Amino acid sequence: MTATEAVSLLRSKEVSPLDLVEASIKRIETVDHEVNSLPIHCFEQARDRAKSLDLETHASNPKSLCGLPIAVKDYNDLGGAVTTYGSPIFADNVAQKSDATVRKLESNGAIAIAKSNVPEWAGGHTFNPVNGLTRNPWDLSKSAGGSSGGSAAALASGLVWLATGNDLGGSLRTPAAFNGVVGLRPSPGRVPRGT
């Protein structure tokens, strides 16, 4: 099921945000132990948000994600969750608030369910001393790429329908190609940065 199809089901109330959160959690717990694309789980936070989301407001907005579970790259701050940047220096760095990108997604009905693995300091292959190696779900002996390799591998594994990433020199496009998914790099300045 595509993200568009999932949002359509949410909008028509054929499924609830909590239904999709639980389906995503089940898939993560079943599959991700081999791939390691989403090592930082925010399951209770996601469940709480799914239960409290005002679906009536979101369903009337054609641009809303209506409660769609997403993954947030571990370079983006998600309030209440750790942001490690893949570095032991930040292994216990809990974000006090979500950054601008995550806030924008949440205000449009997204539910952050987990954080995707990254290479330490944005290297080309997704492995780090905090959360380990992310494997390519199509061939576990191959690289998921970087630096958005965790996000791309999570999408290819069917763990979530959308995931954040960032890209200055191929950090979205390369992992997307390695994992057989779409990675969109908008023009610089189009997506908000920072807090």
Short mmCIF file of C-alpha atoms in Angstrom, two decimals:
data_model
loop_
_atom_site.label_atom_id
_atom_site.label_comp_id
_atom_site.label_asym_id
_atom_site.label_seq_id
_atom_site.Cartn_x
_atom_site.Cartn_y
_atom_site.Cartn_z
CA MET A 1 0.00 0.00 0.00
CA THR A 2 1.33 3.43 -0.94
CA ALA A 3 1.29 6.50 1.29
CA THR A 4 -1.44 7.98 -0.90
CA GLU A 5 -3.56 4.85 -0.50
CA ALA A 6 -2.99 4.79 3.27
CA VAL A 7 -4.03 8.44 3.61
CA SER A 8 -7.10 7.74 1.49
CA LEU A 9 -8.09 4.93 3.88
CA LEU A 10 -7.55 7.26 6.84
CA ARG A 11 -9.54 10.04 5.23
CA SER A 12 -12.47 7.69 4.51
CA LYS A 13 -12.20 6.27 8.06
CA GLU A 14 -11.80 2.71 6.77
CA VAL A 15 -8.82 2.56 9.14
CA SER A 16 -7.87 4.73 12.10
CA PRO A 17 -4.50 6.33 12.79
CA LEU A 18 -4.09 3.86 15.66
CA ASP A 19 -4.73 0.94 13.28
CA LEU A 20 -1.87 2.08 11.04
CA VAL A 21 0.41 2.82 14.00
CA GLU A 22 -0.17 -0.70 15.34
CA ALA A 23 0.37 -2.23 11.88
CA SER A 24 3.62 -0.31 11.52
CA ILE A 25 4.80 -1.34 15.00
CA LYS A 26 4.03 -4.98 14.25
CA ARG A 27 5.96 -4.80 10.97
CA ILE A 28 8.95 -3.10 12.68
CA GLU A 29 9.03 -5.73 15.42
CA THR A 30 8.76 -8.55 12.87
CA VAL A 31 11.18 -7.40 10.17
CA ASP A 32 13.56 -4.71 11.37
CA HIS A 33 15.76 -6.89 13.58
CA GLU A 34 17.59 -7.96 10.38
CA VAL A 35 17.65 -4.60 8.59
CA ASN A 36 18.08 -2.23 11.57
CA SER A 37 16.63 0.78 9.78
CA LEU A 38 14.60 2.15 12.72
CA PRO A 39 16.63 1.60 15.91
CA ILE A 40 14.99 4.37 17.95
CA HIS A 41 11.36 3.53 18.74
CA CYS A 42 8.74 6.10 19.75
CA PHE A 43 5.86 3.63 19.95
CA GLU A 44 4.06 4.92 23.05
CA GLN A 45 4.39 8.52 21.91
CA ALA A 46 2.96 7.49 18.51
CA ARG A 47 0.08 5.58 20.10
CA ASP A 48 -0.80 8.57 22.28
CA ARG A 49 -0.74 10.90 19.29
CA ALA A 50 -2.85 8.50 17.21
CA LYS A 51 -5.49 8.37 19.95
CA SER A 52 -5.62 12.15 20.36
CA LEU A 53 -5.40 13.26 16.71
CA ASP A 54 -8.39 15.31 15.59
CA LEU A 55 -9.15 13.39 12.41
CA GLU A 56 -12.14 15.60 11.53
CA THR A 57 -9.87 18.63 11.13
CA HIS A 58 -7.30 16.71 9.10
CA ALA A 59 -9.78 14.82 6.89
CA SER A 60 -11.12 18.08 5.45
CA ASN A 61 -7.62 19.29 4.47
CA PRO A 62 -6.58 17.77 1.12
CA LYS A 63 -2.89 18.20 2.02
CA SER A 64 -3.17 16.48 5.40
CA LEU A 65 -1.47 13.18 6.17
CA CYS A 66 -4.47 12.32 8.42
CA GLY A 67 -2.53 10.27 10.99
CA LEU A 68 -0.02 8.53 8.70
CA PRO A 69 2.89 6.93 10.61
CA ILE A 70 6.30 8.21 9.47
CA ALA A 71 9.95 7.72 10.35
CA VAL A 72 12.10 10.70 11.31
CA LYS A 73 15.78 10.68 10.36
CA ASP A 74 18.07 10.72 13.38
CA TYR A 75 19.42 14.12 12.30
CA ASN A 76 15.98 15.67 12.92
CA ASP A 77 14.85 16.48 16.45
CA LEU A 78 11.65 14.80 17.60
CA GLY A 79 10.53 16.21 20.95
CA GLY A 80 10.96 13.65 23.73
CA ALA A 81 13.11 11.29 21.64
CA VAL A 82 16.86 10.91 21.46
CA THR A 83 18.76 12.51 18.55
CA THR A 84 22.16 10.81 18.32
CA TYR A 85 23.45 11.90 14.90
CA GLY A 86 24.96 8.40 15.02
CA SER A 87 27.60 9.58 17.50
CA PRO A 88 28.38 8.38 21.03
CA ILE A 89 28.80 12.04 21.97
CA PHE A 90 25.02 12.46 21.54
CA ALA A 91 23.88 8.96 22.57
CA ASP A 92 21.78 10.42 25.43
CA ASN A 93 20.74 13.66 23.71
CA VAL A 94 16.96 13.89 24.21
CA ALA A 95 15.36 16.64 22.12
CA GLN A 96 13.32 19.09 24.15
CA LYS A 97 11.16 19.94 21.13
CA SER A 98 10.73 18.88 17.54
CA ASP A 99 12.59 20.77 14.85
CA ALA A 100 10.83 22.82 12.17
CA THR A 101 10.57 19.97 9.65
CA VAL A 102 9.02 17.56 12.15
CA ARG A 103 6.66 20.23 13.53
CA LYS A 104 5.46 20.97 9.99
CA LEU A 105 4.80 17.27 9.34
CA GLU A 106 3.03 16.84 12.69
CA SER A 107 0.87 19.91 12.10
CA ASN A 108 -0.18 18.24 8.85
CA GLY A 109 -1.24 15.03 10.59
CA ALA A 110 1.91 12.89 10.51
CA ILE A 111 2.67 10.57 13.43
CA ALA A 112 6.36 9.95 14.10
CA ILE A 113 6.70 6.31 15.10
CA ALA A 114 10.48 5.81 15.06
CA LYS A 115 13.78 7.42 14.14
CA SER A 116 15.81 6.10 11.23
CA ASN A 117 19.43 5.09 11.47
CA VAL A 118 22.18 7.33 10.11
CA PRO A 119 25.93 7.20 9.58
CA GLU A 120 27.94 9.10 12.16
CA TRP A 121 28.18 12.70 10.94
CA ALA A 122 26.46 12.02 7.58
CA GLY A 123 28.84 9.56 5.94
CA GLY A 124 28.05 7.56 2.82
CA HIS A 125 27.04 4.23 4.39
CA THR A 126 24.60 3.85 7.26
CA PHE A 127 26.47 2.43 10.23
CA ASN A 128 27.51 4.05 13.49
CA PRO A 129 28.84 3.12 16.94
CA VAL A 130 25.53 3.94 18.67
CA ASN A 131 22.93 2.04 16.63
CA GLY A 132 25.00 -0.25 14.42
CA LEU A 133 24.71 -1.16 10.75
CA THR A 134 21.64 -0.74 8.55
CA ARG A 135 21.39 -3.37 5.85
CA ASN A 136 19.75 -3.20 2.45
CA PRO A 137 16.46 -5.12 2.75
CA TRP A 138 16.77 -6.50 -0.79
CA ASP A 139 20.15 -8.10 -0.02
CA LEU A 140 21.33 -8.03 3.59
CA SER A 141 24.96 -8.26 2.44
CA LYS A 142 24.65 -4.90 0.63
CA SER A 143 24.76 -1.30 1.81
CA ALA A 144 21.64 0.78 2.37
CA GLY A 145 23.67 3.85 1.37
CA GLY A 146 23.77 7.07 3.29
CA SER A 147 23.18 9.31 4.88
CA SER A 148 19.43 8.66 4.73
CA GLY A 149 19.99 4.89 4.49
CA GLY A 150 17.82 4.10 7.50
CA SER A 151 14.91 6.03 6.02
CA ALA A 152 15.27 4.39 2.59
CA ALA A 153 15.63 0.89 4.07
CA ALA A 154 12.56 1.45 6.28
CA LEU A 155 10.50 2.41 3.23
CA ALA A 156 11.78 -0.54 1.19
CA SER A 157 10.99 -2.88 4.11
CA GLY A 158 7.42 -1.58 4.31
CA LEU A 159 7.85 -0.38 7.89
CA VAL A 160 6.42 3.10 7.27
CA TRP A 161 4.86 4.91 4.34
CA LEU A 162 6.97 8.09 4.50
CA ALA A 163 10.29 9.02 6.09
CA THR A 164 12.31 12.18 6.42
CA GLY A 165 15.78 12.61 5.04
CA ASN A 166 18.11 15.36 3.98
CA ASP A 167 20.44 15.82 1.04
CA LEU A 168 23.29 18.11 0.13
CA GLY A 169 25.43 15.71 -1.92
CA GLY A 170 23.21 12.69 -2.54
CA SER A 171 22.16 11.72 0.99
CA LEU A 172 18.55 11.12 -0.10
CA ARG A 173 19.02 10.18 -3.72
CA THR A 174 21.76 7.58 -3.23
CA PRO A 175 20.00 5.52 -0.51
CA ALA A 176 16.74 5.77 -2.46
CA ALA A 177 18.48 4.27 -5.49
CA PHE A 178 20.25 1.59 -3.42
CA ASN A 179 16.95 0.53 -1.80
CA GLY A 180 14.60 0.88 -4.77
CA VAL A 181 12.43 3.68 -3.38
CA VAL A 182 11.77 7.31 -4.31
CA GLY A 183 13.81 10.05 -2.65
CA LEU A 184 12.80 13.64 -3.38
CA ARG A 185 15.36 16.40 -2.87
CA PRO A 186 13.52 19.73 -2.94
CA SER A 187 15.25 22.96 -3.85
CA PRO A 188 17.47 24.39 -1.08
CA GLY A 189 15.42 26.48 1.34
CA ARG A 190 12.11 24.78 0.46
CA VAL A 191 12.08 22.60 3.58
CA PRO A 192 12.53 24.39 6.92
CA ARG A 193 15.69 23.69 8.92
CA GLY A 194 16.55 24.08 12.57
CA THR A 195 14.22 24.73 15.44
#
